[in-house]
CSV table of C-alpha atoms in Angstrom, one decimal:
chain,number,residue,atom,x,y,z
U,1181,MET,CA,86.8,-56.4,58.7
U,1182,THR,CA,87.2,-55.1,62.2
U,1183,VAL,CA,85.5,-57.5,64.6
U,1184,ALA,CA,85.4,-61.3,64.7
U,1185,LEU,CA,83.1,-63.4,66.9
U,1186,VAL,CA,84.2,-67.0,67.5
U,1187,GLY,CA,81.9,-69.6,69.0
U,1188,THR,CA,79.6,-72.4,68.0
U,1189,SER,CA,75.9,-72.0,67.4
U,1190,SER,CA,75.1,-72.8,71.0
U,1191,PHE,CA,76.3,-69.3,71.8
U,1192,ASP,CA,74.1,-67.6,69.2
U,1193,ARG,CA,72.0,-66.0,72.0
U,1194,PHE,CA,75.1,-63.9,72.9
U,1195,PHE,CA,76.7,-63.5,69.5
U,1196,ASN,CA,73.6,-62.7,67.3
U,1197,PRO,CA,72.6,-59.6,69.3
U,1198,ALA,CA,76.2,-58.4,69.4
U,1199,HIS,CA,76.6,-59.0,65.6
U,1200,ASP,CA,73.5,-57.0,64.9
U,1201,ALA,CA,74.4,-54.1,67.2
U,1202,LEU,CA,77.9,-53.8,65.7
U,1203,GLN,CA,76.6,-53.8,62.2
U,1204,ARG,CA,74.0,-51.2,63.0
U,1205,ARG,CA,76.8,-48.9,64.1
U,1206,GLY,CA,78.7,-49.5,60.9
U,1207,HIS,CA,81.4,-52.0,62.2
U,1208,GLY,CA,82.4,-54.9,60.0
U,1209,VAL,CA,81.8,-58.3,61.7
U,1210,ALA,CA,82.7,-61.8,60.7
U,1211,ARG,CA,81.6,-65.0,62.4
U,1212,PHE,CA,83.7,-68.2,62.9
U,1213,SER,CA,82.7,-71.4,64.7
U,1214,THR,CA,86.1,-72.5,65.8
U,1215,ARG,CA,89.7,-71.3,66.4
U,1216,GLU,CA,90.8,-73.4,63.5
U,1217,GLU,CA,88.3,-71.7,61.2
U,1218,LEU,CA,89.5,-68.3,62.3
U,1219,LEU,CA,93.2,-69.2,61.8
U,1220,ALA,CA,92.4,-70.4,58.3
U,1221,ALA,CA,91.2,-66.9,57.4
U,1222,VAL,CA,94.7,-65.7,56.8
U,1223,ASP,CA,93.8,-62.4,55.2
U,1224,ALA,CA,91.2,-61.6,57.8
U,1225,LEU,CA,93.7,-62.1,60.6
U,1226,GLN,CA,95.9,-59.2,59.3
U,1227,SER,CA,93.1,-56.7,59.7
U,1228,LEU,CA,91.3,-58.0,62.7
U,1229,GLU,CA,91.1,-55.5,65.6
U,1230,ILE,CA,88.6,-56.9,68.1
U,1231,LEU,CA,87.9,-60.5,69.0
U,1232,GLY,CA,84.8,-61.7,70.9
U,1233,ALA,CA,85.1,-65.3,72.0
U,1234,THR,CA,83.9,-67.6,74.8
U,1235,SER,CA,86.0,-67.9,77.9
U,1236,SER,CA,87.6,-71.3,76.9
U,1237,PHE,CA,88.8,-70.0,73.6
U,1238,ALA,CA,92.6,-70.2,73.4
U,1239,ALA,CA,93.7,-66.6,72.8
U,1240,ASP,CA,97.5,-66.9,73.3
U,1241,ARG,CA,100.8,-65.5,72.1
U,1242,GLU,CA,100.6,-67.6,68.9
U,1243,LEU,CA,97.3,-66.1,68.0
U,1244,PHE,CA,98.4,-62.5,68.9
U,1245,ALA,CA,101.4,-62.9,66.6
U,1246,ARG,CA,99.1,-63.7,63.7
U,1247,MET,CA,96.8,-60.7,64.4
U,1248,PRO,CA,99.1,-57.7,64.4
U,1249,ARG,CA,96.3,-55.2,64.7
U,1250,LEU,CA,94.4,-56.9,67.5
U,1251,ARG,CA,93.6,-54.4,70.3
U,1252,ALA,CA,90.8,-56.0,72.4
U,1253,LEU,CA,89.6,-59.4,73.6
U,1254,VAL,CA,86.0,-59.7,74.9
U,1255,SER,CA,84.4,-62.6,76.6
U,1256,PRO,CA,80.6,-62.7,77.1
U,1257,PHE,CA,81.2,-64.4,80.5
U,1258,THR,CA,83.1,-63.7,83.7
U,1259,GLY,CA,85.6,-66.4,82.9
U,1260,VAL,CA,88.6,-65.8,80.7
U,1261,GLU,CA,90.6,-68.9,81.5
U,1262,GLY,CA,91.4,-69.5,77.8
U,1263,PHE,CA,92.8,-66.0,77.4
U,1264,ASP,CA,96.5,-65.4,78.1
U,1265,VAL,CA,95.8,-62.1,80.0
U,1266,SER,CA,99.5,-61.6,80.7
U,1267,ALA,CA,100.5,-61.8,77.0
U,1268,ALA,CA,97.6,-59.6,76.1
U,1269,THR,CA,98.7,-57.0,78.6
U,1270,GLU,CA,102.3,-57.1,77.3
U,1271,ASN,CA,100.9,-56.5,73.8
U,1272,GLY,CA,98.7,-53.6,74.9
U,1273,ILE,CA,95.5,-55.7,74.2
U,1274,LEU,CA,92.6,-54.8,76.5
U,1275,VAL,CA,90.6,-57.7,77.9
U,1276,ALA,CA,86.9,-57.3,78.8
U,1277,ASN,CA,84.4,-59.7,80.3
U,1278,GLY,CA,81.0,-60.0,81.9
U,1279,GLN,CA,81.6,-59.1,85.5
U,1280,ILE,CA,77.9,-58.4,86.1
U,1281,ALA,CA,76.3,-58.3,89.5
U,1282,GLU,CA,73.5,-60.6,88.4
U,1283,ASN,CA,75.9,-63.4,87.5
U,1284,THR,CA,77.8,-63.0,90.8
U,1285,VAL,CA,74.5,-63.2,92.8
U,1286,SER,CA,73.1,-66.0,90.8
U,1287,MET,CA,76.2,-68.1,91.4
U,1288,ALA,CA,76.2,-67.3,95.1
U,1289,GLU,CA,72.6,-68.3,95.4
U,1290,ALA,CA,73.3,-71.5,93.6
U,1291,ALA,CA,76.1,-72.3,96.0
U,1292,VAL,CA,73.7,-71.9,98.9
U,1293,LEU,CA,71.2,-74.0,97.1
U,1294,PHE,CA,73.7,-76.8,96.6
U,1295,THR,CA,74.8,-76.6,100.2
U,1296,LEU,CA,71.3,-76.9,101.6
U,1297,ALA,CA,70.2,-79.6,99.0
U,1298,SER,CA,73.2,-81.7,100.1
U,1299,LEU,CA,72.9,-81.2,103.8
U,1300,TYR,CA,69.1,-82.0,103.7
U,1301,ASP,CA,69.5,-84.9,101.3
U,1302,LEU,CA,66.9,-83.4,99.0
U,1303,HIS,CA,67.1,-86.0,96.3
U,1304,GLY,CA,67.3,-88.9,98.7
U,1305,THR,CA,64.2,-87.6,100.5
U,1306,GLU,CA,62.3,-87.1,97.1
U,1307,ARG,CA,63.0,-90.8,96.4
U,1308,TYR,CA,60.9,-92.0,99.3
U,1309,LEU,CA,57.9,-90.2,97.8
U,1310,ARG,CA,58.5,-91.0,94.2
U,1311,GLU,CA,59.1,-94.7,94.8
U,1312,ASN,CA,56.5,-95.0,97.6
U,1313,LEU,CA,59.1,-96.2,100.1
U,1314,PRO,CA,58.5,-96.5,103.8
U,1315,ARG,CA,60.0,-93.7,105.9
U,1316,PRO,CA,63.6,-94.5,107.0
U,1317,SER,CA,64.3,-95.4,110.6
U,1318,GLN,CA,66.9,-92.7,110.7
U,1319,VAL,CA,67.0,-89.3,109.0
U,1320,ARG,CA,70.0,-88.1,107.0
U,1321,ALA,CA,69.3,-84.3,107.0
U,1322,ARG,CA,71.7,-82.0,108.8
U,1323,MET,CA,71.2,-78.3,109.7
U,1324,LEU,CA,73.4,-75.6,108.3
U,1325,MET,CA,73.2,-73.6,111.5
U,1326,GLY,CA,76.2,-74.1,113.7
U,1327,LYS,CA,78.4,-75.5,110.9
U,1328,THR,CA,81.8,-74.1,109.6
U,1329,VAL,CA,81.6,-73.1,106.0
U,1330,GLY,CA,85.0,-72.8,104.2
U,1331,LEU,CA,85.3,-70.7,101.0
U,1332,ILE,CA,88.3,-71.5,98.8
U,1333,GLY,CA,88.8,-68.2,97.1
U,1334,PHE,CA,87.2,-64.9,98.1
U,1335,GLY,CA,86.6,-63.0,94.9
U,1336,LYS,CA,83.2,-61.5,94.0
U,1337,ILE,CA,81.4,-64.8,94.1
U,1338,GLY,CA,83.0,-65.9,97.4
U,1339,GLN,CA,82.2,-62.5,98.9
U,1340,ALA,CA,78.5,-62.8,97.8
U,1341,ILE,CA,78.2,-66.3,99.2
U,1342,ALA,CA,79.6,-65.1,102.5
U,1343,GLU,CA,77.3,-62.1,102.6
U,1344,ARG,CA,74.3,-64.4,102.2
U,1345,LEU,CA,75.4,-66.9,104.8
U,1346,SER,CA,76.4,-64.3,107.3
U,1347,VAL,CA,73.0,-64.4,108.9
U,1348,TRP,CA,72.6,-68.2,108.9
U,1349,GLY,CA,74.4,-68.8,112.2
U,1350,VAL,CA,77.4,-70.4,110.6
U,1351,ARG,CA,81.2,-69.8,111.1
U,1352,LEU,CA,82.6,-68.5,107.9
U,1353,VAL,CA,86.3,-69.0,106.9
U,1354,ALA,CA,88.1,-68.2,103.7
U,1355,SER,CA,91.4,-69.2,102.1
U,1356,VAL,CA,92.9,-66.6,99.8
U,1357,ARG,CA,96.2,-66.5,97.9
U,1358,THR,CA,96.7,-62.7,98.4
U,1359,THR,CA,96.2,-61.0,101.7
U,1360,ARG,CA,93.2,-58.6,101.7
U,1361,PRO,CA,90.8,-57.0,104.1
U,1362,MET,CA,88.1,-59.4,105.2
U,1363,PRO,CA,84.6,-58.7,106.5
U,1364,ALA,CA,84.2,-59.0,110.2
U,1365,TYR,CA,82.0,-62.1,109.7
U,1366,VAL,CA,84.8,-64.0,107.8
U,1367,ALA,CA,88.0,-65.3,109.2
U,1368,ALA,CA,91.1,-65.9,107.0
U,1369,GLN,CA,92.6,-69.4,107.2
U,1370,SER,CA,95.3,-71.3,105.5
U,1371,LEU,CA,94.0,-73.8,102.9
U,1372,ASP,CA,95.1,-76.8,105.0
U,1373,GLU,CA,93.3,-75.5,108.1
U,1374,LEU,CA,90.2,-74.7,106.1
U,1375,LEU,CA,90.1,-78.2,104.6
U,1376,ALA,CA,90.6,-79.9,108.0
U,1377,THR,CA,88.0,-77.8,110.0
U,1378,SER,CA,85.2,-77.0,107.6
U,1379,ASP,CA,81.9,-78.9,107.6
U,1380,VAL,CA,81.1,-77.4,104.2
U,1381,VAL,CA,83.8,-76.6,101.6
U,1382,ILE,CA,82.8,-74.3,98.7
U,1383,MET,CA,85.1,-73.9,95.8
U,1384,ALA,CA,84.8,-70.2,94.8
U,1385,ALA,CA,88.2,-69.7,93.1
U,1386,ALA,CA,88.7,-68.8,89.5
U,1387,LEU,CA,90.6,-71.2,87.2
U,1388,THR,CA,94.1,-69.9,86.6
U,1389,PRO,CA,97.5,-71.5,85.8
U,1390,GLU,CA,98.2,-71.3,89.6
U,1391,SER,CA,94.9,-72.8,90.7
U,1392,ARG,CA,94.6,-75.6,88.1
U,1393,GLY,CA,94.9,-79.0,89.9
U,1394,MET,CA,95.6,-77.2,93.2
U,1395,LEU,CA,93.6,-79.8,95.2
U,1396,ASP,CA,95.0,-83.3,94.9
U,1397,LEU,CA,93.9,-86.4,96.7
U,1398,ASP,CA,96.2,-85.9,99.7
U,1399,ALA,CA,94.8,-82.4,100.2
U,1400,LEU,CA,91.2,-83.5,99.9
U,1401,ARG,CA,91.8,-86.3,102.4
U,1402,ARG,CA,92.3,-83.6,105.0
U,1403,MET,CA,88.6,-82.9,104.9
U,1404,LYS,CA,86.1,-84.3,107.4
U,1405,PRO,CA,84.7,-87.7,106.5
U,1406,ASP,CA,81.1,-86.2,106.3
U,1407,VAL,CA,82.1,-83.0,104.6
U,1408,VAL,CA,79.8,-81.3,102.0
U,1409,PHE,CA,82.0,-80.3,99.0
U,1410,VAL,CA,80.5,-77.8,96.6
U,1411,ASN,CA,82.0,-76.6,93.3
U,1412,ILE,CA,80.2,-74.0,91.1
U,1413,THR,CA,83.2,-72.2,89.6
U,1414,ARG,CA,85.6,-74.3,87.4
U,1415,GLY,CA,86.3,-78.1,87.2
U,1416,GLY,CA,90.0,-78.0,86.4
U,1417,ILE,CA,90.9,-77.0,89.9
U,1418,ILE,CA,90.1,-80.6,91.2
U,1419,PRO,CA,90.4,-83.6,88.9
U,1420,ASP,CA,87.1,-85.3,88.6
U,1421,ASP,CA,88.5,-88.8,89.2
U,1422,THR,CA,90.2,-87.6,92.4
U,1423,LEU,CA,86.9,-86.4,93.8
U,1424,ALA,CA,85.2,-89.6,92.7
U,1425,THR,CA,87.9,-91.7,94.5
U,1426,LEU,CA,87.5,-89.8,97.7
U,1427,ALA,CA,83.7,-89.8,97.7
U,1428,ALA,CA,83.7,-93.6,97.0
U,1429,GLU,CA,85.9,-94.1,100.1
U,1430,ARG,CA,83.7,-91.9,102.2
U,1431,PRO,CA,80.0,-92.7,101.9
U,1432,ALA,CA,79.1,-90.0,104.4
U,1433,MET,CA,80.7,-87.3,102.2
U,1434,ARG,CA,78.3,-85.3,100.0
U,1435,LEU,CA,79.2,-83.7,96.7
U,1436,ALA,CA,77.4,-81.0,94.7
U,1437,LEU,CA,79.2,-80.3,91.4
U,1438,ASP,CA,78.2,-78.0,88.5
U,1439,VAL,CA,81.6,-78.0,86.7
U,1440,PHE,CA,83.9,-80.7,85.5
U,1441,ASP,CA,87.1,-81.2,83.5
U,1442,PRO,CA,86.6,-81.9,80.7
U,1443,GLU,CA,83.1,-80.7,80.0
U,1444,PRO,CA,80.6,-82.1,79.4
U,1445,LEU,CA,81.1,-84.8,82.1
U,1446,LYS,CA,82.4,-88.0,80.5
U,1447,GLU,CA,79.7,-90.6,80.1
U,1448,ASP,CA,81.8,-93.2,81.9
U,1449,SER,CA,82.9,-90.8,84.7
U,1450,PRO,CA,82.8,-92.6,88.1
U,1451,LEU,CA,81.1,-89.5,89.5
U,1452,ARG,CA,77.9,-90.5,87.8
U,1453,GLU,CA,77.7,-93.7,89.9
U,1454,LEU,CA,77.9,-92.0,93.2
U,1455,PRO,CA,74.7,-92.0,95.3
U,1456,ASN,CA,76.1,-89.1,97.4
U,1457,ALA,CA,76.6,-86.6,94.6
U,1458,ILE,CA,74.4,-83.9,93.0
U,1459,LEU,CA,75.6,-83.3,89.4
U,1460,THR,CA,74.4,-80.5,87.1
U,1461,PRO,CA,75.8,-79.6,83.6
U,1462,HIS,CA,77.5,-76.2,84.3
U,1463,MET,CA,74.2,-74.3,84.4
U,1464,VAL,CA,72.9,-74.4,88.0
U,1465,GLY,CA,73.7,-70.7,88.4
U,1466,HIS,CA,72.5,-69.6,85.0
U,1467,THR,CA,69.4,-67.6,85.5
U,1468,VAL,CA,67.1,-65.7,83.2
U,1469,GLU,CA,68.2,-62.4,84.8
U,1470,SER,CA,72.0,-63.1,84.5
U,1471,GLN,CA,71.7,-64.3,80.9
U,1472,ILE,CA,69.8,-61.2,79.8
U,1473,ARG,CA,72.3,-58.9,81.5
U,1474,LEU,CA,75.3,-60.9,80.1
U,1475,ARG,CA,74.0,-60.4,76.6
U,1476,GLY,CA,73.7,-56.7,77.2
U,1477,ALA,CA,77.1,-56.4,78.7
U,1478,PHE,CA,78.7,-58.3,75.8
U,1479,CYS,CA,77.2,-55.9,73.3
U,1480,GLU,CA,78.1,-52.9,75.4
U,1481,ASN,CA,81.7,-54.0,75.8
U,1482,LEU,CA,82.2,-54.8,72.1
U,1483,LEU,CA,80.7,-51.4,71.1
U,1484,ALA,CA,82.9,-49.6,73.6
U,1485,VAL,CA,86.2,-51.0,72.4
U,1486,ALA,CA,85.1,-50.7,68.7
U,1487,GLU,CA,84.6,-47.0,69.4
U,1488,TRP,CA,87.7,-46.5,71.5
U,1489,ARG,CA,85.8,-46.2,74.8
U,1490,VAL,CA,86.9,-48.0,77.9
U,1491,PRO,CA,84.3,-50.7,78.6
U,1492,GLU,CA,82.7,-51.1,82.0
U,1493,TYR,CA,84.2,-54.5,82.7
U,1494,VAL,CA,88.0,-54.6,82.2
U,1495,VAL,CA,90.1,-57.6,83.3
U,1496,ASN,CA,93.5,-55.9,82.9
U,1497,PRO,CA,93.0,-52.2,83.8
U,1498,SER,CA,96.8,-51.6,83.9
U,1499,VAL,CA,96.7,-51.6,80.1
U,1500,ILE,CA,94.1,-48.9,79.7
U,1501,GLU,CA,96.5,-46.0,79.2
U,1502,THR,CA,98.6,-47.8,76.7
U,1503,TRP,CA,95.5,-49.0,74.9
U,1504,LEU,CA,94.0,-45.5,74.6
U,1505,GLY,CA,97.3,-44.3,73.2
U,1506,LYS,CA,97.0,-46.8,70.3
U,1507,GLN,CA,94.1,-44.8,69.0
U,1508,ASP,CA,96.3,-42.4,67.1
U,1509,SER,CA,98.8,-45.1,66.0
U,1510,PRO,CA,99.2,-45.1,62.2
U,1511,GLN,CA,99.4,-49.0,62.4
U,1512,LEU,CA,95.7,-49.1,63.4
C-alpha cells in the first residue's frame, strides 16, 4: 500500500474521486475513517508513503515516527491546522493543500455578503414581512460607504476581500504579523488600533499556534460598541463564549460567524440566543465552483506526489529540493 485517505463518509465527495484516480494509475490506496483506525493498522503504517486527510486531522511527530516511509501530506482544503508543518518539513515531508482561486474568491465574496447582511439588518428586515409586523418607527440599516473596514490578517483571502471592497468608498486597514508590501488602497495598522477604529472587523487570519486564542475579551472590548464583527476563517482564534459575552453586553454590536470552536456549534452555546448574530455552519463560502475545483486539485496533488512530481499547491516549498532527493533513496 502506498496511499492512505483518512476521513469520514461526509468527505466522500473528495475522497472517492481521488481514490478512483489513484487506482486507475496503479497506486495502492486504503481508506480509513479516523486517526485511531489508521494507527491500528500497524503493518500498513510501515509502508505508507502518502497521506491524504482533512485539515483538522492530527498529523504530528508521533504519527510521523510511526510512518517511516511517509513523504507527503495532502489536504483537500486550504486549511492545514491539524498538520504539524514544521515537523513535516524537518522530516522532508512535503505538505500540499487546496490553495485554489475559486475558494479564495468564494470566501471573500461571503465576507462581503456577511458584512452587508449585518449592516443592513437583512434577517431583522425579513422578519417584518414574514410575521406581518408594522414598519418600525426607526430603521436599523447602515451604509457600508464611508466606514472603516479592518482586516485581521492579509493573506490571499484578506487580499481578495480588500480588492472587492476597494471600490465601495470605504477606508481599508489591515493588521499583519509580518511586514509586507500593501496595496495603495490598504493601510497597515497595529491590531490594537484596528480594533479601536474599525466600523467593520473581518477575521481573515489562518488558525496557527500563534493565532489561536489571539483575541481575548480585553482585546475585543477595544472595538466600537456598534461594530460589525465577521469571522469566515477559523473559530479557534476567538473563543465562542468570549464573543457571546461581548455581544450580550453590546446590543448594538452585530456578529456574522461561519466558524466556531468546537464545531459544530454547541447546542447550548449562548451565541444561538443572540438576536444580533448571523450564524452559519462553516459553509457560507462553500460554492459549487469551489467544491468542484477543490476535488480536482486534491486528485491532482495526490497524483503528483505519488509520481514524484511537485504539486501545484505546496505549503512548505522549502522542502521541495530535499523531497525530490528522496526519490532515489533505497529506503523508499
